[in-house]
Coordinates of C-alpha atoms and ligand atoms in Angstrom, one line a residue:
Chain J
X158 CA 80.5 100.0 67.8
X159 CA 78.4 103.1 69.4
X160 CA 79.9 106.5 68.8
X161 CA 79.3 107.2 72.6
X162 CA 82.4 106.0 73.8
X163 CA 85.8 107.4 75.2
X164 CA 87.7 105.2 73.3
X165 CA 90.8 106.7 72.2
X166 CA 89.6 110.1 72.8
X167 CA 91.6 110.6 75.9
X168 CA 95.3 109.9 76.9
X169 CA 97.3 109.8 80.1
X170 CA 100.2 112.0 79.3
X171 CA 101.9 112.3 82.6
X172 CA 102.6 110.4 85.6
X173 CA 104.0 111.8 89.0
X174 CA 104.9 110.1 92.1
X175 CA 106.5 111.2 95.2
X176 CA 109.0 109.0 97.1
X177 CA 107.1 106.1 98.4
X178 CA 107.7 105.9 102.3
X179 CA 106.8 103.3 104.8
X180 CA 103.7 104.1 107.2
X181 CA 104.0 107.2 108.8
X182 CA 107.6 108.1 107.8
X183 CA 106.5 110.8 105.1
X184 CA 108.5 113.9 106.4
X185 CA 105.9 116.2 105.1
X186 CA 102.1 116.4 105.2
X187 CA 99.6 114.6 103.1
X188 CA 98.5 117.9 101.4
X189 CA 102.1 118.8 100.6
X190 CA 102.7 115.2 99.0
X191 CA 99.5 115.8 96.8
X192 CA 100.9 118.7 95.4
X193 CA 104.5 117.4 94.7
X194 CA 102.6 114.4 92.7
X195 CA 100.9 116.8 90.6
X196 CA 103.8 119.1 90.0
X197 CA 105.8 115.9 89.0
X198 CA 103.1 114.7 86.6
X199 CA 102.6 118.0 84.9
X200 CA 106.5 118.1 84.5
X201 CA 106.2 114.5 83.0
X202 CA 103.6 115.7 80.6
X203 CA 105.5 118.9 79.6
X204 CA 102.7 121.2 80.6
X205 CA 102.4 124.0 83.1
X206 CA 100.9 122.8 86.0
X207 CA 98.5 126.2 86.0
X208 CA 97.0 124.8 82.7
X209 CA 95.3 121.8 84.8
X210 CA 91.6 122.7 85.2
X211 CA 90.1 119.5 86.6
X212 CA 90.9 117.4 89.5
X213 CA 89.5 113.6 90.0
X214 CA 89.8 111.8 93.0
X215 CA 88.5 108.7 95.0
X216 CA 88.5 106.9 98.4
X217 CA 87.2 109.8 100.4
X218 CA 90.4 111.7 99.7
X219 CA 91.1 114.2 102.2
X220 CA 92.8 116.7 100.2
X221 CA 89.9 119.0 98.9
X222 CA 90.0 119.9 95.3
X223 CA 89.4 123.7 95.7
X224 CA 92.3 124.0 98.2
X225 CA 94.6 122.1 95.7
X226 CA 93.4 124.4 92.8
X227 CA 94.2 127.4 95.2
X228 CA 97.4 126.1 96.4
X229 CA 98.7 125.3 92.9
X230 CA 97.7 128.7 91.3
X231 CA 95.4 126.8 88.9
X232 CA 93.7 129.5 86.4
X233 CA 90.6 128.0 86.7
X234 CA 89.0 124.8 88.1
X235 CA 86.3 123.7 85.8
X236 CA 85.9 120.0 86.9
X237 CA 86.1 118.5 90.3
X238 CA 84.8 115.0 91.1
X239 CA 85.3 112.1 93.4
X240 CA 84.2 108.4 93.3
X241 CA 82.1 107.2 96.2
X242 CA 83.7 104.7 98.5
X243 CA 86.5 104.5 100.9
X244 CA 88.7 101.8 99.3
X245 CA 90.7 101.3 96.2
X246 CA 87.8 100.4 94.2
X247 CA 87.7 103.9 92.6
X248 CA 91.1 104.0 91.2
X249 CA 90.2 103.3 87.6
X250 CA 86.9 104.8 87.7
X251 CA 88.6 108.2 88.8
X252 CA 90.4 108.1 85.5
X253 CA 87.1 107.2 83.8
X254 CA 85.5 110.2 85.3
X255 CA 88.5 112.3 84.1
X256 CA 87.8 110.8 80.7
X257 CA 84.2 111.5 80.7
X258 CA 84.7 115.2 81.7
X259 CA 87.4 115.5 79.1
X260 CA 85.2 114.2 76.3
X261 CA 82.3 116.2 77.5
X262 CA 84.3 119.4 77.1
X263 CA 84.2 120.3 80.8
X264 CA 88.0 120.3 81.2
X265 CA 91.1 120.4 79.0
X266 CA 93.5 118.9 81.5
X267 CA 92.5 116.7 84.4
X268 CA 94.6 115.2 87.1
X269 CA 93.7 112.1 88.8
X270 CA 95.5 111.8 92.3
X271 CA 95.7 110.0 95.4
X272 CA 97.7 111.1 98.8
X273 CA 98.4 109.2 101.9
X274 CA 100.2 110.0 104.9
X275 CA 99.1 107.7 107.6
X276 CA 101.1 109.1 110.5
X277 CA 99.3 112.2 110.2
X278 CA 96.1 110.5 109.9
X279 CA 94.9 106.9 110.9
X280 CA 95.9 103.3 110.1
X281 CA 93.7 101.1 108.1
X282 CA 94.6 97.9 109.8
X283 CA 93.5 99.1 113.2
X284 CA 89.8 99.4 114.7
X285 CA 88.5 102.7 116.1
X286 CA 88.3 102.3 119.7
X287 CA 84.6 103.0 121.2
X288 CA 82.4 102.1 124.2
X289 CA 79.4 101.4 122.0
X290 CA 78.4 101.0 118.6
X291 CA 75.0 100.8 116.7
X292 CA 74.3 100.3 112.9
X293 CA 75.9 97.6 110.6
X294 CA 78.8 97.9 112.8
X295 CA 77.1 96.5 115.7
X296 CA 76.6 93.2 113.9
X297 CA 80.4 92.8 113.2
X298 CA 82.5 94.7 115.7
X299 CA 81.4 93.0 118.9
X300 CA 82.5 89.8 117.2
X301 CA 86.2 91.2 116.6
X302 CA 85.2 91.7 112.6
X303 CA 86.8 95.0 111.8
X304 CA 89.3 95.2 109.1
X305 CA 89.6 94.6 105.4
X306 CA 91.8 91.7 105.9
X307 CA 88.9 89.8 107.7
X308 CA 86.4 90.8 105.0
X309 CA 88.5 89.9 102.1
X310 CA 89.6 86.5 103.7
X311 CA 85.8 85.4 104.3
X312 CA 85.3 85.8 100.8
X313 CA 88.4 84.3 99.4
X314 CA 88.0 81.3 101.5
X315 CA 84.5 80.8 100.2
X316 CA 86.0 81.1 96.7
X317 CA 88.7 78.6 97.4
X318 CA 86.0 76.4 99.0
X319 CA 83.9 76.5 95.8
X320 CA 86.5 75.7 93.4
X321 CA 89.0 73.6 95.2
X322 CA 91.9 76.1 95.4
X323 CA 94.8 75.7 98.0
X324 CA 97.2 78.7 98.8
X325 CA 99.6 78.2 95.7
X326 CA 97.9 81.0 93.7
X327 CA 98.0 83.4 96.9
X328 CA 101.8 82.5 97.2
X329 CA 102.1 83.1 93.3
X330 CA 100.8 86.5 93.4
X331 CA 102.8 87.7 96.9
X332 CA 106.2 86.1 95.3
X333 CA 105.5 87.7 91.9
X334 CA 105.0 91.2 93.5
X335 CA 108.4 90.8 95.4
X336 CA 110.0 89.6 92.3
X337 CA 109.0 92.7 90.3
X338 CA 109.7 95.0 93.0
X339 CA 113.6 94.0 92.9
X340 CA 113.8 95.6 89.5
X341 CA 112.0 98.8 90.8
X342 CA 114.0 101.4 92.6
X343 CA 110.9 103.3 93.5
X344 CA 109.3 100.1 95.5
X345 CA 109.4 100.3 99.0
X346 CA 110.3 96.7 99.1
X347 CA 113.0 97.2 96.5
X348 CA 116.2 95.2 97.8
X349 CA 114.2 93.1 99.9
X350 CA 113.7 89.8 98.0
X351 CA 111.2 87.4 99.3
X352 CA 111.5 83.5 99.1
X353 CA 108.9 81.0 99.2
X354 CA 110.6 79.7 102.6
X355 CA 110.2 83.2 104.1
X356 CA 106.6 83.5 102.8
X357 CA 105.5 80.0 104.2
X358 CA 107.0 80.8 107.5
X359 CA 105.7 84.4 107.8
X360 CA 103.0 84.9 110.5
X361 CA 99.4 84.5 109.8
X362 CA 97.4 87.8 109.9
X363 CA 94.0 86.1 109.1
X364 CA 93.8 82.8 107.3
X365 CA 94.3 82.2 104.4
X366 CA 96.7 85.4 104.5
X367 CA 100.1 85.4 105.7
X368 CA 101.8 88.6 106.3
X369 CA 103.2 88.8 102.6
X370 CA 99.7 88.4 101.3
X371 CA 98.5 91.8 102.6
X372 CA 99.3 95.1 101.2
X373 CA 101.5 97.3 102.8
X374 CA 100.5 100.6 104.5
X375 CA 102.4 103.4 102.8
X376 CA 102.8 107.3 102.8
X377 CA 103.2 109.3 99.5
X378 CA 101.4 110.5 96.5
X379 CA 100.8 109.7 92.9
X380 CA 99.3 111.6 90.1
X381 CA 98.2 111.5 86.4
X382 CA 97.6 113.8 83.9
X383 CA 94.9 113.2 81.2
X384 CA 93.9 115.4 78.3
X385 CA 92.0 115.1 75.0
X386 CA 93.6 112.9 72.0
X387 CA 94.4 116.0 69.9
X388 CA 96.1 118.0 72.9
X389 CA 98.0 114.7 73.8
X390 CA 99.8 115.1 70.5
X391 CA 101.9 118.0 71.9
X392 CA 103.1 116.6 75.3
X393 CA 106.5 115.4 76.1
X394 CA 105.9 111.6 76.7
X395 CA 104.4 109.0 74.5
X396 CA 100.5 109.0 75.4
X397 CA 98.8 106.0 76.8
X398 CA 95.3 106.3 75.3
X399 CA 92.4 105.1 77.3
X400 CA 90.9 102.1 75.5
X401 CA 88.2 101.7 77.9
X402 CA 86.9 102.5 81.5
X403 CA 84.0 100.9 83.5
X404 CA 82.8 101.2 87.0
X405 CA 80.3 100.1 89.2
X406 CA 79.0 97.0 91.3
X407 CA 77.0 94.1 90.6
X408 CA 73.3 93.1 91.9
X409 CA 73.1 94.2 95.5
X410 CA 76.7 93.6 96.1
X411 CA 76.6 96.6 98.5
X412 CA 74.4 94.5 101.1
X413 CA 75.7 94.9 104.6
X414 CA 76.7 92.4 107.0
X415 CA 78.1 89.9 104.5
X416 CA 74.7 89.5 102.6
X417 CA 76.2 90.4 99.0
X418 CA 74.3 87.6 97.0
X419 CA 77.6 86.9 94.9
X420 CA 79.7 86.7 98.1
X421 CA 82.8 85.1 96.7
X422 CA 82.9 87.5 93.7
X423 CA 85.7 90.1 93.0
X424 CA 82.6 92.3 91.6
X425 CA 84.0 92.5 88.2
X426 CA 81.2 90.0 86.5
X427 CA 79.0 93.1 85.1
X428 CA 82.2 95.3 84.5
X429 CA 84.5 93.3 82.6
X430 CA 82.1 92.5 79.5
X431 CA 81.2 96.2 79.4
X432 CA 85.0 97.2 79.6
X433 CA 86.1 94.6 76.7
X434 CA 83.2 95.8 74.6
X435 CA 84.3 99.4 74.7
X436 CA 87.7 98.6 74.2
X437 CA 86.7 96.1 71.3
X438 CA 89.3 93.4 72.3
X439 CA 89.2 90.2 74.6
X440 CA 91.2 89.2 77.6
X441 CA 93.8 87.3 75.1
X442 CA 94.7 90.7 73.5
X443 CA 96.0 92.1 76.9
X444 CA 99.5 91.8 77.5
X445 CA 100.2 92.6 81.0
X446 CA 97.7 93.2 84.0
X447 CA 97.6 95.5 87.0
X448 CA 95.5 94.0 89.4
X449 CA 94.6 95.6 92.8
X450 CA 96.0 93.2 95.6
X451 CA 94.9 94.7 99.1
X452 CA 95.1 90.8 99.7
X453 CA 96.6 88.3 97.3
X454 CA 93.4 86.2 97.1
X455 CA 91.5 88.6 95.3
X456 CA 93.7 88.5 92.6
X457 CA 93.0 85.1 91.3
X458 CA 89.0 86.0 91.6
X459 CA 89.8 89.2 89.5
X460 CA 91.7 87.5 86.9
X461 CA 88.9 84.8 86.6
X462 CA 86.0 87.2 86.5
X463 CA 88.1 89.4 83.4
X464 CA 88.2 86.0 81.7
X465 CA 91.8 85.3 81.7
X466 CA 91.1 82.1 83.0
X467 CA 88.2 80.1 84.4
X468 CA 87.6 79.8 88.2
X469 CA 88.3 76.1 87.7
X470 CA 91.7 77.0 86.0
X471 CA 93.0 79.2 88.4
X472 CA 95.2 76.5 90.0
X473 CA 97.0 76.3 86.5
X474 CA 96.9 79.7 85.5
X475 CA 97.9 81.8 88.5
X476 CA 101.4 80.3 88.9
X477 CA 104.6 82.4 89.4
X478 CA 105.9 81.6 85.9
X479 CA 102.7 82.6 84.2
X480 CA 102.2 86.0 86.1
X481 CA 105.8 87.4 86.2
X482 CA 107.5 89.4 83.4
X483 CA 109.0 89.4 81.2
X484 CA 108.1 86.1 79.7
X485 CA 105.0 84.9 81.6
X486 CA 101.7 84.2 79.9
X487 CA 100.1 87.4 81.6
X488 CA 102.5 89.4 83.5
X489 CA 100.7 90.9 86.6
X490 CA 101.8 93.7 88.9
X491 CA 104.9 94.4 87.2
X492 CA 106.1 97.3 89.5
X493 CA 105.6 95.3 93.0
X494 CA 101.7 96.3 93.2
X495 CA 100.1 97.2 96.6
X496 CA 102.1 94.4 98.3
X497 CA 105.5 95.3 97.3
X498 CA 105.9 98.6 95.3
X499 CA 103.6 100.9 97.5
X500 CA 100.2 100.9 98.7
X501 CA 98.9 104.1 97.2
X502 CA 95.2 102.9 96.9
X503 CA 96.2 101.4 93.5
X504 CA 96.7 104.5 91.7
X505 CA 100.4 103.2 91.5
X506 CA 98.9 100.3 89.4
X507 CA 97.5 103.0 86.9
X508 CA 100.8 104.6 86.6
X509 CA 102.5 101.3 85.7
X510 CA 99.8 100.4 83.2
X511 CA 101.1 103.7 81.5
X512 CA 104.5 102.8 81.8
X513 CA 104.1 99.4 80.2
X514 CA 102.6 100.8 77.1
X515 CA 104.9 103.6 76.9
X516 CA 107.8 101.3 77.3
X517 CA 109.6 102.6 80.1
X518 CA 108.7 100.2 83.1
X519 CA 111.4 98.9 85.3
X520 CA 110.1 95.2 84.5
X521 CA 109.0 95.9 80.9
X522 CA 106.8 93.4 79.1
X523 CA 108.4 92.9 75.6
X524 CA 106.3 94.8 72.9
X525 CA 103.7 95.7 75.5
X526 CA 100.6 97.4 73.7
X527 CA 97.7 96.8 76.1
X528 CA 97.6 96.9 79.8
X529 CA 94.6 96.3 81.9
X530 CA 94.0 97.8 85.5
X531 CA 91.3 96.1 88.0
X532 CA 90.7 98.4 91.0
X533 CA 89.6 97.3 94.4
X534 CA 88.1 93.9 94.0
X535 CA 85.5 92.5 96.6
X536 CA 84.5 96.2 97.5
X537 CA 81.8 98.3 96.0
X538 CA 82.1 100.1 93.7
X539 CA 85.1 98.6 91.8
X540 CA 86.5 99.8 88.6
X541 CA 88.5 98.9 85.4
X542 CA 90.6 100.6 82.8
X543 CA 92.4 99.6 79.7
X544 CA 95.3 101.7 78.2
X545 CA 97.1 101.0 75.0
X546 CA 99.5 102.8 72.9
X547 CA 98.7 103.7 69.4
Chain X
X14 CA 90.1 76.5 126.6
X15 CA 91.8 76.2 130.0
X16 CA 88.8 78.0 131.8
X17 CA 85.1 78.3 131.3
X18 CA 84.7 81.6 129.6
X19 CA 81.5 83.7 129.9
X20 CA 82.2 85.6 126.4
X21 CA 84.0 84.0 123.4
X22 CA 85.9 87.3 123.1
X23 CA 87.2 89.6 126.1
X24 CA 85.6 92.5 127.4
X25 CA 86.5 95.8 126.0
X26 CA 85.0 95.5 122.4
X27 CA 82.2 97.8 121.9
X28 CA 78.7 96.9 123.1
X29 CA 76.0 96.9 120.4
X30 CA 73.2 99.4 120.6
X31 CA 69.8 99.7 118.8
X32 CA 70.1 102.5 116.0
X33 CA 68.4 105.5 117.2
X34 CA 66.0 105.5 114.4
X35 CA 64.6 102.5 115.6
X36 CA 65.3 100.4 112.6
X37 CA 67.0 97.3 114.4
X38 CA 65.4 97.8 117.8
X39 CA 63.4 94.6 117.5
X40 CA 66.2 92.5 116.7
X41 CA 68.1 93.3 119.7
X42 CA 65.1 93.1 122.2
X43 CA 64.7 89.7 120.8
X44 CA 67.9 88.8 121.3
X45 CA 67.6 89.5 125.2
X46 CA 64.6 87.4 125.2
X47 CA 66.9 84.5 123.5
X48 CA 65.1 84.7 120.1
X49 CA 66.5 85.3 116.7
X50 CA 64.2 87.7 114.6
X51 CA 65.2 88.9 111.2
X52 CA 63.8 91.5 108.7
X53 CA 60.8 90.3 106.4
X54 CA 58.6 92.0 104.2
X55 CA 55.1 92.3 105.1
X56 CA 53.8 92.7 101.6
X57 CA 56.0 90.3 99.4
X58 CA 57.4 88.2 102.3
X59 CA 60.8 88.4 101.1
X60 CA 63.7 88.4 103.7
X61 CA 66.6 90.7 104.0
X62 CA 69.4 91.4 106.1
X63 CA 70.9 93.8 107.3
X64 CA 67.8 95.6 108.1
X65 CA 66.6 98.6 105.7
X66 CA 63.5 100.7 105.7
X67 CA 62.7 99.6 102.2
X68 CA 62.2 96.1 100.8
X69 CA 64.8 95.4 98.1
X70 CA 62.4 93.2 96.3
X71 CA 58.8 94.8 96.2
X72 CA 59.8 98.4 97.5
X73 CA 57.4 98.3 100.3
X74 CA 58.2 100.4 103.4
X75 CA 55.9 97.8 105.2
X76 CA 58.7 95.8 107.1
X77 CA 58.3 93.5 109.7
X78 CA 60.3 91.0 111.9
X79 CA 60.2 87.1 111.7
X80 CA 61.3 84.7 114.4
X81 CA 63.6 82.1 112.9
X82 CA 64.7 78.6 114.4
X83 CA 68.4 79.6 115.0
X84 CA 69.4 77.0 112.7
X85 CA 72.1 77.9 110.0
X86 CA 74.8 76.6 107.8
X87 CA 78.3 77.7 108.0
X88 CA 79.0 79.6 105.1
X89 CA 82.5 80.8 105.4
X90 CA 84.8 81.2 108.5
X91 CA 88.3 82.8 109.2
X92 CA 90.9 82.6 111.9
X93 CA 92.1 86.0 112.9
X94 CA 95.8 85.9 114.4
X95 CA 96.5 89.7 114.3
X96 CA 94.8 91.7 117.1
X97 CA 92.7 94.4 115.2
X98 CA 91.4 96.2 118.3
X99 CA 93.6 96.6 121.8
X100 CA 91.0 94.3 123.4
X101 CA 92.0 91.7 121.4
X102 CA 95.7 91.6 122.3
X103 CA 96.2 88.2 124.0
X104 CA 92.9 86.9 122.4
X105 CA 94.0 85.6 119.3
X106 CA 93.4 83.5 117.5
X107 CA 89.6 83.6 117.2
X108 CA 87.1 82.5 114.5
X109 CA 84.7 84.7 112.9
X110 CA 81.8 82.9 111.2
X111 CA 79.5 83.8 108.4
X112 CA 76.2 81.5 108.6
X113 CA 73.4 81.2 106.2
X114 CA 69.8 80.9 107.6
X115 CA 67.9 78.2 105.2
X116 CA 64.6 79.0 106.8
X117 CA 65.2 82.9 105.9
X118 CA 65.9 82.8 102.3
X119 CA 69.6 82.1 103.2
X120 CA 70.1 85.4 104.4
X121 CA 73.5 85.5 106.4
X122 CA 74.5 86.6 109.8
X123 CA 78.1 87.2 111.4
X124 CA 79.2 85.8 114.6
X125 CA 81.7 84.0 116.2
X126 CA 81.9 80.1 116.0
X127 CA 82.3 79.1 119.7
X128 CA 84.7 76.4 120.9
X129 CA 88.3 75.7 120.1
X130 CA 89.7 78.4 118.1
X131 CA 92.2 76.0 116.5
X132 CA 89.2 73.9 115.1
X133 CA 89.0 73.3 111.1
X134 CA 85.3 72.7 110.7
X135 CA 84.2 72.0 107.0
X136 CA 82.0 74.6 105.2
X137 CA 78.0 74.1 104.9
X138 CA 77.9 72.3 108.1
X139 CA 74.9 72.8 110.4
X140 CA 75.1 75.2 113.0
X141 CA 72.8 76.6 115.8
X142 CA 72.4 80.3 117.6
X143 CA 73.6 80.5 121.0
X144 CA 72.8 83.6 123.1
X145 CA 75.7 85.6 124.9
X146 CA 74.7 88.4 127.4
X147 CA 77.0 91.1 127.6
X148 CA 75.5 93.4 130.4
X149 CA 72.4 95.0 128.9
X150 CA 73.1 93.6 125.5
X151 CA 72.9 90.0 123.8
X152 CA 75.2 88.9 121.3
X153 CA 74.1 85.9 118.9
X154 CA 76.7 83.4 118.5
X155 CA 77.0 80.0 116.7
X156 CA 78.0 76.6 117.6
X157 CA 78.3 73.5 115.6
X158 CA 75.1 71.2 115.8
X159 CA 75.6 68.0 117.5
Ligands
ZN114 ZN1 58.7 93.3 99.7

C-alpha cells in the first residue's frame, strides 16, 4: 500500500440535518437551511462552529462559501472547494475533497454541505421554457428529451436489454427504500408505507420508471464535519473514519447527445477498483451500501459495477430480501434514500453511512463496520466513499 | 393516431438554432436540404458526435462534415408519460429514441420514433431518418425501416 493515501487519516465527526421538507415547503430560505445544518453538525461533533475553516460543496451549490463563512462568523476560511457538475455525482467527491484538504494541512475542520429549497429556486423535473435553443440542447429539447428521468431511463433500458432484466430489481429498490423509511422519523415518507400493489399501480413517469422509482424533490439541508484522525479523538461522537474516496469518470463518458461509449454504465468501472484498493478491502467486506437512486434502475447497475454481483446476477441479487436491513445480504439505502427519506442530492446517504458505522441508524445493520456510498450513477463525474469504524 | 400530424410533437417546444460560433451550422443547413451530415475528422477520419472543435482521437482541429445514409439501428428508446414541458401537456405518451449510425462508427443521434406512441419495437432494429420541417428549422426524426 502506497503511503500516498487518505486512508484512516480523516474522520467524519459530525452530522447535521435540518427538517426535511416536501418540495417548496421549507419555511425559510435555502441559505438559512445551510446555516442550520452546519450549526447542527458542529454541535453533533462537539466543536465550536467558528473553528470550521474549510467548506466543501458540490452540484453547483448556490450558497457561496465566503458568504457562509461570513454569516457563521468563522474565524478564518482556509479551504473552499466545489466539485464540478450539476447532479448528485459530487456527493462523495465533496467528502473526498475535504479529506484531501485536511491531509494536505489546508484546514483543520472542513464542513461538507448541501442545501436545497426548490420553492425559492426552480424544480429539477421541469424544463425551462424558451423559444429557441442552440448547442447540445438543440439536439434533444425539440424531441421532448429534457429531464434526468428520461436520460437515466434510456440508459437503464439499454442495460436491462443487454442482461435480460425485467422490472423486479427496480421494484425491489423502491420497496426497500420505503420499508427503511418507515423506521426513520426524519424521512419525508415516514408513516407512508408502500405496497407492491401500489407500486405496480402507480403512474408511469418514463418507462421503465413508475412514480415510486423516482427520487423525490425536497427542501432541506445536510452537513458533515470532517477533521484529521488525531483531532477526531476529542470530538463528541464515535468517529467514522474515511477508508477510501474516489471521484471521476470513465472514458469519454461526458460525450454529449447520448454518445458516451459505455452507454448503459453507471460510470463506476474505473472508480470502484481504485476505491477498494485504497480501502484495502473487497466488496464482500462491505456491511451496507448507500447507493444514490435518482431513479431505482441505476442502483442495480451501480451494485454490479462495484462487484457486489455480476450484471448477469442482478435478478437474483437485487431482491427486496437481499437489500433490506437488518438481515439482507447487503442492506441498501437503510435510511430510505433519495426515494423515501429525502432527496438532498445524496448527501443524506453519506450521513446514513456515518450513522451505520457509529451504530445509531434507525435501521441499524447489526455489527456494521463498513459502509459504502456511491454518488450519482450515470452522470459525470460520479464519486465513491467508504467509511468504517475502528 | 386519429389525424395526420405534421409534427410528431406539438408546437411550442424550442426551435433549434445553429450555435453562434458556427460549430454545428452545417448540420442544420444540411437538414434543411434533407441530408444528414455528421462531424468527421479530416486528419484521422474518425467520426464524432456531438460536434466539437477538436478531434477526440488525434486532436486535430481540422474537422469536416460527412454525409451519411440516414440508416440507423434503434439503440434505446423510452416512452415518456409525464409532460416535462408545458407544450407537452396532452401530448403524452411519446417516444424518444437513441439511434446508432452503423456507417459512421456507430455514433448516436437522438430523435422521436415516428408512428404509434404505444408501439414496443425491439432494440437494435433498423430505422431510417425522416426530415420534419418546423418553419425555418428541420428536425431529423426516425421511423422503423420496412
Ligand atoms: Zn482525428
